Tab-separated table of C-alpha atoms in Angstrom:
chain	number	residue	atom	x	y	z
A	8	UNK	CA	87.197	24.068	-19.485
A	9	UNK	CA	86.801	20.431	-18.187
A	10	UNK	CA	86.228	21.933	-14.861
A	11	UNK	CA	83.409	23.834	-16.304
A	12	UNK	CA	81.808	20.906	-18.554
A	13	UNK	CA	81.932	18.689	-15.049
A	14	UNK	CA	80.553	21.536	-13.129
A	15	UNK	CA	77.546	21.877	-15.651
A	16	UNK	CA	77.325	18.230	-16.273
A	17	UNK	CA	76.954	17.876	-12.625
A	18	UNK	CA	74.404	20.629	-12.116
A	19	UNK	CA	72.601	19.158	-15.381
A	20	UNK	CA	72.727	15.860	-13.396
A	21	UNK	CA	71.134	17.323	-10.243
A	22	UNK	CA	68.214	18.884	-12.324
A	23	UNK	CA	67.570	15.777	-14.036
A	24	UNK	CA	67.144	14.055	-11.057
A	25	UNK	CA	65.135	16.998	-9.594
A	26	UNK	CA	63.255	16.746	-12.842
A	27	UNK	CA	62.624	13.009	-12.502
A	28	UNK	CA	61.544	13.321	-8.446
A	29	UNK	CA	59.181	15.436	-9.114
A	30	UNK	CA	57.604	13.455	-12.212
A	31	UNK	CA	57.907	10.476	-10.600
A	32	UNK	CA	56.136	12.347	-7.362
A	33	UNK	CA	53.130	13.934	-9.587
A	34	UNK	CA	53.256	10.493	-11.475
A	35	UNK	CA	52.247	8.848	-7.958
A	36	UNK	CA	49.895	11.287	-7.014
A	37	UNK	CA	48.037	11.476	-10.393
A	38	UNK	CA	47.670	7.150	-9.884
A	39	UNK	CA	46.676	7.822	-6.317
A	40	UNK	CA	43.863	10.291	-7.823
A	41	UNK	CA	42.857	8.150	-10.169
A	42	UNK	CA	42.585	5.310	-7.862
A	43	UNK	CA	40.406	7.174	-5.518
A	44	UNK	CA	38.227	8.482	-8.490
A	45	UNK	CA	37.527	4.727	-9.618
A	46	UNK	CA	37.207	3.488	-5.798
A	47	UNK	CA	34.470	6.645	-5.145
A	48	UNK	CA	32.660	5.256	-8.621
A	49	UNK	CA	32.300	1.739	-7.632
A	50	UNK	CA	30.835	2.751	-4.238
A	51	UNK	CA	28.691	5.323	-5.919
A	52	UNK	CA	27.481	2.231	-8.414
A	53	UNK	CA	27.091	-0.127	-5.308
A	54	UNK	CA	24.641	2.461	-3.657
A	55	UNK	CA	22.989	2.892	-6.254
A	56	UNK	CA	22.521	-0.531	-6.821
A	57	UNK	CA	21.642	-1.308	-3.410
A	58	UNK	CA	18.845	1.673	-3.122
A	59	UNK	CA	17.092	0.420	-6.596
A	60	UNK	CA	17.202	-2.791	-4.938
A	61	UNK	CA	15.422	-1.935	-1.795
A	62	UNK	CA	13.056	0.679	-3.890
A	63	UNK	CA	11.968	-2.377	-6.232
A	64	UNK	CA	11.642	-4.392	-2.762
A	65	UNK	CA	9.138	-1.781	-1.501
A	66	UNK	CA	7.245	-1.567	-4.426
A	67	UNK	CA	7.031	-4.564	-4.269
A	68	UNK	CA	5.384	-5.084	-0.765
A	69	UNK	CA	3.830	-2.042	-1.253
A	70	UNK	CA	2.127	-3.605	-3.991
A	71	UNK	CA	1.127	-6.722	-2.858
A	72	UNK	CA	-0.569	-4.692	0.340
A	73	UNK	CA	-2.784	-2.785	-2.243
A	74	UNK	CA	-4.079	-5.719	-3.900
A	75	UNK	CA	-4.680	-7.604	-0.701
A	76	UNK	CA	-6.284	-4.606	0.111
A	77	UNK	CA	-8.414	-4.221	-2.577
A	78	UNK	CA	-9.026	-8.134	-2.774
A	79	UNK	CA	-10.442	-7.744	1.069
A	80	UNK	CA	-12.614	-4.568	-0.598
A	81	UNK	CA	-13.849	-6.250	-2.765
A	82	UNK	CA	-14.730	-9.440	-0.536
A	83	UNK	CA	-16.463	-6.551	1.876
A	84	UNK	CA	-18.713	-5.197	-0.928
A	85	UNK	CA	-20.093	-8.736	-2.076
A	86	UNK	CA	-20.625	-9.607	1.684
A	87	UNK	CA	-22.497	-5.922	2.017
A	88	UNK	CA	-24.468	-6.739	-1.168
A	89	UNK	CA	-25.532	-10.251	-0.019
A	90	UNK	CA	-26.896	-8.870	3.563
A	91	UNK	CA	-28.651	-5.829	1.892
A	92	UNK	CA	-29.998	-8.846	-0.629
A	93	UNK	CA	-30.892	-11.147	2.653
A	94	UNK	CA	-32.074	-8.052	4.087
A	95	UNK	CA	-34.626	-7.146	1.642
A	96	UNK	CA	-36.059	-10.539	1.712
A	97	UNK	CA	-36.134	-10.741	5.170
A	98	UNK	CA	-38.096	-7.458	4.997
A	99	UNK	CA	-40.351	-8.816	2.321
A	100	UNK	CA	-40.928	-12.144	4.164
A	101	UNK	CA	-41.796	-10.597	7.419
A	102	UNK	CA	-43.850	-7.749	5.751
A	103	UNK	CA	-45.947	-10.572	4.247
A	104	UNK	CA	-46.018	-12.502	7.292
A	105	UNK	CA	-47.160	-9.202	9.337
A	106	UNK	CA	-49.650	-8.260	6.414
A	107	UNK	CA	-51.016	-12.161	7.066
A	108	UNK	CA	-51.348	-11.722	11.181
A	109	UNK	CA	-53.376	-8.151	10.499
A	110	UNK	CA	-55.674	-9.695	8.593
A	111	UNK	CA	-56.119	-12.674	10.457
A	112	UNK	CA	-56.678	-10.300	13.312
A	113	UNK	CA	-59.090	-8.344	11.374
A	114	UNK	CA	-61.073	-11.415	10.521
A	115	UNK	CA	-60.928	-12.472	14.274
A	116	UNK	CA	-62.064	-9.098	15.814
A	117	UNK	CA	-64.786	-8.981	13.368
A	118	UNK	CA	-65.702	-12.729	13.502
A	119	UNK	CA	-65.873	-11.685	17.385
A	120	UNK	CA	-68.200	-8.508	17.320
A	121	UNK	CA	-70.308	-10.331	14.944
A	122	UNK	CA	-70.661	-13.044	17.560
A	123	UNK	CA	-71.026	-10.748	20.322
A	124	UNK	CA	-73.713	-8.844	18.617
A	125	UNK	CA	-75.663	-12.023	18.333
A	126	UNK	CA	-75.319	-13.072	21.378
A	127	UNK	CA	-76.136	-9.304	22.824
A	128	UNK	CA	-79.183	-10.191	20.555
A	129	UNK	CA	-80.567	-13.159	21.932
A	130	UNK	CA	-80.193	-11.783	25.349
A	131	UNK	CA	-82.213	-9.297	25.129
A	132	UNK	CA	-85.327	-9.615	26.582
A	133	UNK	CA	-87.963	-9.515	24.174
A	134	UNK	CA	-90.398	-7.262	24.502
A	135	UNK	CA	-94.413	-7.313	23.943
A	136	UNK	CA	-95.552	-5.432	20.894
C-alpha cells in the first residue's frame, strides 16, 4: 500500500503544482490586465485634460477676437455718427451760404435792370408833345 500512497502522493504533487502554474499564470495575467486598464485610464485622463486645455485656450482667443471686434464696431459707429453730424452741418453751412449768394445775386440782377432801365430812360430821345 506504500506503493500506492507514493503513487497518489506523487500524482497529488503533480496537480498541485499544475494547480499552482496555472494560478500563478492567471495571477500574472489578471496584474497584466489590470495594469493596462489603469495605463489606458491615465492616458484617457491626460487627453482629456489636454483637449479642455486647448478648448479653454480657444475660447479664449476666440473671445478676445469678439470683443476686439465689437470694440472696432463700436469705434466705426461713433466715427459714422460724427461724419453724418459734420455732414449735416456742412450741409447747413453751405445751404446758408448758397441761400446768401442767391440773394445777393437777386439783389445784383435787380439793382442792374433797375439801372439799365434808367439809363434806357435817359437815352431816349425825348420827344415834342
Amino acid at each position: 500500500m506504500s506503493a500506492l500512497s507514493d503513487d497518489l502522493h506523487l500524482r497529488m504533487s503533480k496537480k498541485i503544482a499544475q494547480l499552482t502554474k496555472v494560478i500563478y499564470h492567471l495571477n500574472n495575467r489578471n496584474e497584466d490586465i489590470e495594469s493596462d486598464l489603469q495605463e489606458l485610464s491615465d492616458q484617457y485622463d491626460r487627453d482629456v485634460d489636454q483637449l479642455q486645455q486647448e478648448t479653454a485656450a480657444k475660447i479664449a482667443s476666440l473671445t478676445q477676437q469678439l470683443q476686439q471686434e465689437q470694440q472696432a464696431k463700436e469705434q466705426l459707429e461713433v466715427a459714422v455718427q460724427g461724419l453724418q453730424a459734420q455732414y449735416g452741418e456742412d450741409k447747413k453751412r453751405i445751404q446758408v451760404q448758397l441761400d446768401a449768394h442767391k440773394q445777393r445775386a437777386a439783389e445784383q440782377d435787380a439793382t442792374l435792370q433797375a439801372a439799365g432801365r434808367r439809363e434806357s430812360t435817359l437815352q431816349q430821345p425825348k420827344l415834342p408833345p
